[in-house]
Tab-separated table of C-alpha atoms in Angstrom:
chain	number	residue	atom	x	y	z
A	1	ALA	CA	0.241	-0.199	0.126
A	2	GLN	CA	1.196	3.751	-0.648
A	3	SER	CA	0.773	6.537	1.879
A	4	VAL	CA	1.901	10.042	1.875
A	5	ALA	CA	2.660	12.114	5.262
A	6	GLN	CA	2.367	15.806	5.662
A	7	PRO	CA	3.464	16.218	9.230
A	8	GLU	CA	2.396	20.363	9.280
A	9	ASP	CA	-1.316	21.078	9.018
A	10	GLN	CA	-0.426	24.767	8.520
A	11	VAL	CA	2.916	26.809	7.893
A	12	ASN	CA	3.322	30.291	8.439
A	13	VAL	CA	5.999	32.170	6.907
A	14	ALA	CA	6.568	35.955	6.089
A	15	GLU	CA	6.707	37.244	2.650
A	16	GLY	CA	10.065	37.201	1.144
A	17	ASN	CA	11.452	34.246	3.231
A	18	PRO	CA	11.729	30.814	2.349
A	19	LEU	CA	9.021	28.577	2.257
A	20	THR	CA	9.424	24.709	2.809
A	21	VAL	CA	6.308	22.032	2.890
A	22	LYS	CA	7.213	18.592	3.927
A	23	CYS	CA	6.321	15.377	2.592
A	24	THR	CA	7.433	11.979	3.266
A	25	TYR	CA	6.110	8.956	1.358
A	26	SER	CA	5.833	5.145	1.672
A	27	VAL	CA	5.620	2.661	-1.592
A	28	SER	CA	6.612	-0.884	-2.307
A	29	GLY	CA	8.243	0.363	-5.671
A	30	ASN	CA	9.383	3.130	-7.556
A	31	PRO	CA	7.461	6.394	-6.677
A	32	TYR	CA	5.949	9.219	-8.593
A	33	LEU	CA	5.630	11.948	-6.596
A	34	PHE	CA	3.729	15.354	-7.167
A	35	TRP	CA	2.771	18.279	-5.624
A	36	TYR	CA	-0.541	20.445	-6.380
A	37	VAL	CA	-1.935	23.585	-4.607
A	38	GLN	CA	-5.708	24.211	-4.102
A	39	TYR	CA	-7.232	27.980	-3.538
A	40	PRO	CA	-10.582	28.188	-1.828
A	41	ASN	CA	-13.738	26.361	-3.499
A	42	ARG	CA	-11.159	25.558	-6.244
A	43	GLY	CA	-9.706	22.386	-7.816
A	44	LEU	CA	-6.136	21.412	-7.699
A	45	GLN	CA	-3.490	22.859	-9.664
A	46	PHE	CA	-0.562	20.553	-10.676
A	47	LEU	CA	2.859	22.309	-9.466
A	48	LEU	CA	5.226	19.718	-10.271
A	49	LYS	CA	6.127	16.039	-10.586
A	50	TYR	CA	9.102	13.686	-10.173
A	51	ILE	CA	9.212	10.666	-12.258
A	52	THR	CA	13.042	10.007	-13.126
A	53	GLY	CA	16.387	11.725	-13.571
A	54	ASP	CA	17.385	14.679	-11.546
A	55	ASN	CA	16.340	14.692	-7.577
A	56	LEU	CA	16.062	18.592	-7.853
A	57	VAL	CA	12.625	19.206	-9.907
A	58	LYS	CA	11.760	22.611	-10.911
A	59	GLY	CA	7.672	23.575	-11.224
A	60	SER	CA	5.311	26.201	-12.019
A	61	TYR	CA	5.533	29.735	-9.738
A	62	GLY	CA	9.136	29.462	-8.736
A	63	PHE	CA	8.469	26.137	-6.512
A	64	GLU	CA	10.910	23.538	-6.324
A	65	ALA	CA	11.103	19.864	-4.792
A	66	GLU	CA	13.909	17.684	-3.678
A	67	PHE	CA	13.479	13.918	-4.199
A	68	ASN	CA	15.419	12.429	-1.457
A	69	LYS	CA	15.295	8.479	-1.741
A	70	SER	CA	17.010	7.522	1.492
A	71	GLN	CA	14.959	9.595	3.686
A	72	THR	CA	11.643	9.141	1.227
A	73	SER	CA	10.659	12.606	1.194
A	74	PHE	CA	9.650	15.280	-1.153
A	75	HIS	CA	9.561	18.419	0.230
A	76	LEU	CA	8.499	21.316	-1.652
A	77	LYS	CA	10.528	24.572	-1.285
A	78	LYS	CA	10.101	28.251	-2.989
A	79	PRO	CA	13.339	30.417	-1.828
A	80	SER	CA	11.147	33.930	-1.344
A	81	ALA	CA	7.542	33.461	-0.675
A	82	LEU	CA	4.653	35.533	-1.914
A	83	VAL	CA	1.388	36.540	-0.179
A	84	SER	CA	-0.366	35.213	-3.056
A	85	ASP	CA	1.409	31.542	-2.095
A	86	SER	CA	-0.958	31.441	0.594
A	87	ALA	CA	-2.989	28.451	-0.320
A	88	LEU	CA	-3.743	24.520	0.875
A	89	TYR	CA	-1.119	22.411	-0.580
A	90	PHE	CA	-1.123	18.674	-1.008
A	91	CYS	CA	1.632	16.087	-1.753
A	92	ALA	CA	0.666	12.813	-3.701
A	93	VAL	CA	2.196	9.720	-4.433
A	94	ARG	CA	1.732	7.055	-6.811
A	95	ASP	CA	3.541	3.511	-7.093
A	96	LYS	CA	4.609	2.576	-10.548
A	97	ALA	CA	3.540	-0.832	-10.223
A	98	ALA	CA	0.241	-0.156	-8.766
A	99	GLY	CA	-1.332	1.329	-11.736
A	100	ASN	CA	-2.265	4.990	-12.019
A	101	LYS	CA	-4.159	5.760	-8.564
A	102	LEU	CA	-2.929	8.805	-6.758
A	103	THR	CA	-2.593	8.882	-2.809
A	104	PHE	CA	-2.850	12.212	-1.168
A	105	GLY	CA	-1.393	13.759	2.136
A	106	GLY	CA	-3.849	15.435	4.397
A	107	GLY	CA	-2.690	18.602	2.879
A	108	THR	CA	-0.515	21.640	4.825
A	109	ARG	CA	-2.242	25.321	4.617
A	110	VAL	CA	0.629	27.702	4.262
A	111	LEU	CA	0.040	31.480	5.265
A	112	VAL	CA	2.197	33.945	4.140
A	113	LYS	CA	2.001	36.978	5.868
A	114	PRO	CA	2.958	40.316	4.304
B	1	GLY	CA	-3.192	22.606	-22.167
B	2	ALA	CA	-4.523	19.954	-20.097
B	3	VAL	CA	-7.543	21.697	-18.967
B	4	VAL	CA	-10.396	20.230	-17.180
B	5	SER	CA	-13.627	21.535	-16.433
B	6	GLN	CA	-16.567	20.413	-14.303
B	7	HIS	CA	-20.355	21.256	-14.431
B	8	PRO	CA	-21.883	22.498	-12.407
B	9	SER	CA	-19.719	24.585	-10.086
B	10	ARG	CA	-22.165	24.372	-7.482
B	11	VAL	CA	-25.580	22.957	-7.136
B	12	ILE	CA	-28.044	22.927	-4.500
B	13	CYS	CA	-30.915	20.336	-4.476
B	14	LYS	CA	-33.371	18.706	-2.330
B	15	SER	CA	-32.976	15.176	-0.478
B	16	GLY	CA	-34.167	12.203	-2.382
B	17	THR	CA	-33.451	13.820	-5.900
B	18	SER	CA	-30.540	12.949	-8.236
B	19	VAL	CA	-27.811	15.134	-9.471
B	20	LYS	CA	-25.584	14.498	-12.039
B	21	ILE	CA	-21.983	16.032	-12.365
B	22	GLU	CA	-20.215	16.580	-15.751
B	23	CYS	CA	-16.321	16.249	-15.870
B	24	ARG	CA	-14.897	16.885	-19.428
B	25	SER	CA	-11.363	17.308	-20.735
B	26	LEU	CA	-10.997	20.174	-23.232
B	27	ASP	CA	-7.892	19.680	-25.119
B	28	PHE	CA	-6.889	16.101	-24.354
B	29	GLN	CA	-8.421	12.991	-24.257
B	30	ALA	CA	-8.853	11.033	-21.210
B	31	THR	CA	-8.903	7.221	-21.380
B	32	THR	CA	-9.220	7.313	-17.509
B	33	MET	CA	-10.913	9.766	-15.343
B	34	PHE	CA	-11.133	9.926	-11.603
B	35	TRP	CA	-13.798	11.051	-8.961
B	36	TYR	CA	-12.566	12.079	-5.458
B	37	ARG	CA	-14.737	13.950	-2.629
B	38	GLN	CA	-13.394	16.550	-0.148
B	39	PHE	CA	-15.159	17.290	3.124
B	40	PRO	CA	-14.012	20.550	4.542
B	41	LYS	CA	-10.598	21.086	5.593
B	42	GLN	CA	-9.662	17.319	4.637
B	43	SER	CA	-7.836	15.730	2.035
B	44	LEU	CA	-9.058	14.163	-1.323
B	45	MET	CA	-10.480	10.675	-0.826
B	46	LEU	CA	-10.971	8.669	-4.213
B	47	MET	CA	-14.244	7.298	-4.773
B	48	ALA	CA	-13.814	5.546	-8.134
B	49	THR	CA	-11.652	5.387	-10.942
B	50	SER	CA	-13.755	6.000	-14.542
B	51	ASN	CA	-12.317	3.747	-17.846
B	52	GLU	CA	-13.835	5.035	-21.145
B	53	GLY	CA	-15.760	2.244	-22.590
B	54	SER	CA	-16.038	-0.084	-19.243
B	55	LYS	CA	-17.157	-0.086	-15.726
B	56	ALA	CA	-15.942	2.076	-13.241
B	57	THR	CA	-13.708	0.473	-10.350
B	58	TYR	CA	-15.048	1.750	-6.991
B	59	GLU	CA	-13.102	2.161	-3.761
B	60	GLN	CA	-14.007	0.270	-0.790
B	61	GLY	CA	-16.957	1.751	0.922
B	62	VAL	CA	-18.060	3.935	-1.628
B	63	GLU	CA	-21.611	2.422	-2.932
B	64	LYS	CA	-21.982	1.792	-6.722
B	65	ASP	CA	-25.660	2.168	-6.920
B	66	LYS	CA	-25.741	5.483	-5.297
B	67	PHE	CA	-22.450	7.103	-6.968
B	68	LEU	CA	-23.158	5.992	-10.666
B	69	ILE	CA	-20.614	6.801	-13.019
B	70	ASN	CA	-20.204	6.782	-17.047
B	71	HIS	CA	-17.471	7.609	-19.162
B	72	ALA	CA	-19.153	7.203	-22.640
B	73	SER	CA	-16.229	9.087	-24.351
B	74	LEU	CA	-12.512	9.999	-24.418
B	75	THR	CA	-13.552	13.638	-23.017
B	76	LEU	CA	-16.574	12.962	-20.475
B	77	SER	CA	-17.160	11.572	-17.563
B	78	THR	CA	-20.349	12.108	-15.410
B	79	LEU	CA	-21.017	11.219	-11.511
B	80	THR	CA	-24.733	11.246	-10.500
B	81	VAL	CA	-25.540	10.851	-7.004
B	82	THR	CA	-28.701	9.154	-6.664
B	83	SER	CA	-31.353	9.821	-4.011
B	84	ALA	CA	-29.509	12.429	-2.560
B	85	HIS	CA	-29.261	13.095	1.419
B	86	PRO	CA	-27.726	15.884	3.261
B	87	GLU	CA	-24.593	13.640	4.333
B	88	ASP	CA	-23.719	13.574	0.614
B	89	SER	CA	-23.289	17.238	0.640
B	90	SER	CA	-19.211	17.768	-0.241
B	91	PHE	CA	-16.829	18.959	-2.688
B	92	TYR	CA	-16.608	16.514	-5.634
B	93	ILE	CA	-13.643	17.060	-7.831
B	94	CYS	CA	-12.439	15.007	-10.935
B	95	SER	CA	-9.043	14.387	-12.422
B	96	ALA	CA	-8.160	13.321	-16.128
B	97	GLY	CA	-5.265	11.813	-17.421
B	98	ALA	CA	-4.368	10.301	-20.628
B	99	GLY	CA	-2.754	6.917	-21.562
B	100	VAL	CA	-2.804	3.773	-19.717
B	101	ASN	CA	-0.221	4.467	-16.812
B	102	THR	CA	-0.559	8.622	-17.647
B	103	ASP	CA	2.073	10.209	-14.624
B	104	THR	CA	-0.017	13.403	-14.589
B	105	GLN	CA	-3.556	13.744	-13.197
B	106	TYR	CA	-5.017	17.211	-14.048
B	107	PHE	CA	-7.845	18.194	-11.890
B	108	GLY	CA	-11.295	20.207	-12.533
B	109	PRO	CA	-12.515	23.147	-10.340
B	110	GLY	CA	-14.886	20.875	-8.422
B	111	THR	CA	-18.305	20.881	-8.055
B	112	ARG	CA	-19.820	21.651	-4.441
B	113	LEU	CA	-23.004	19.968	-3.857
B	114	THR	CA	-25.351	20.866	-0.994
B	115	VAL	CA	-28.448	18.747	-0.143
B	116	LEU	CA	-30.906	20.109	1.776
């Protein structure tokens, strides 16, 4: 079975400061890893993914994430947060050997204060 | 590219009625679509996987006869909540992917269902 953990329910950061949203995963095989962002009453917007290759993945809106196999982590990062980055962030995993079903973490609410 | 739409965006209905929600992939063909349910301040829970031209695969605990899914074409899947009750009130989100093992799902904007 595959699972995802986002240990922080909420992350508060001042505008201009670095932002990190943590994610760890568990799969039996090789993982596909994703980050999505959700604004209020909206669907999920795709930010970035790791499939294979470079461990550092760059995505939309200046976000990046680093795949760390030994720590089974895929933390989302942004060097300088904006107030408009305030939203709900979801990490998701798919086991390559288990079809295309995504498992989501519980979500982390990011609040960027001006 | 990779735009998914849902209709309606919100619906209010009386208890006992049925509600149909449409999910469309606008600029790509989706062999597989997924239906999720999201409760306030919670994560997405997969309800079912919809495969074009075949029966949907439901997750454990999801009633097949209550949540009817039809994926009649490569660009359209529908979810019908039959005999809706207040506890069915939720945010329903669909996603779509192309190919057998698509590596990315693209999500619709969601449908807010309120059952009175």
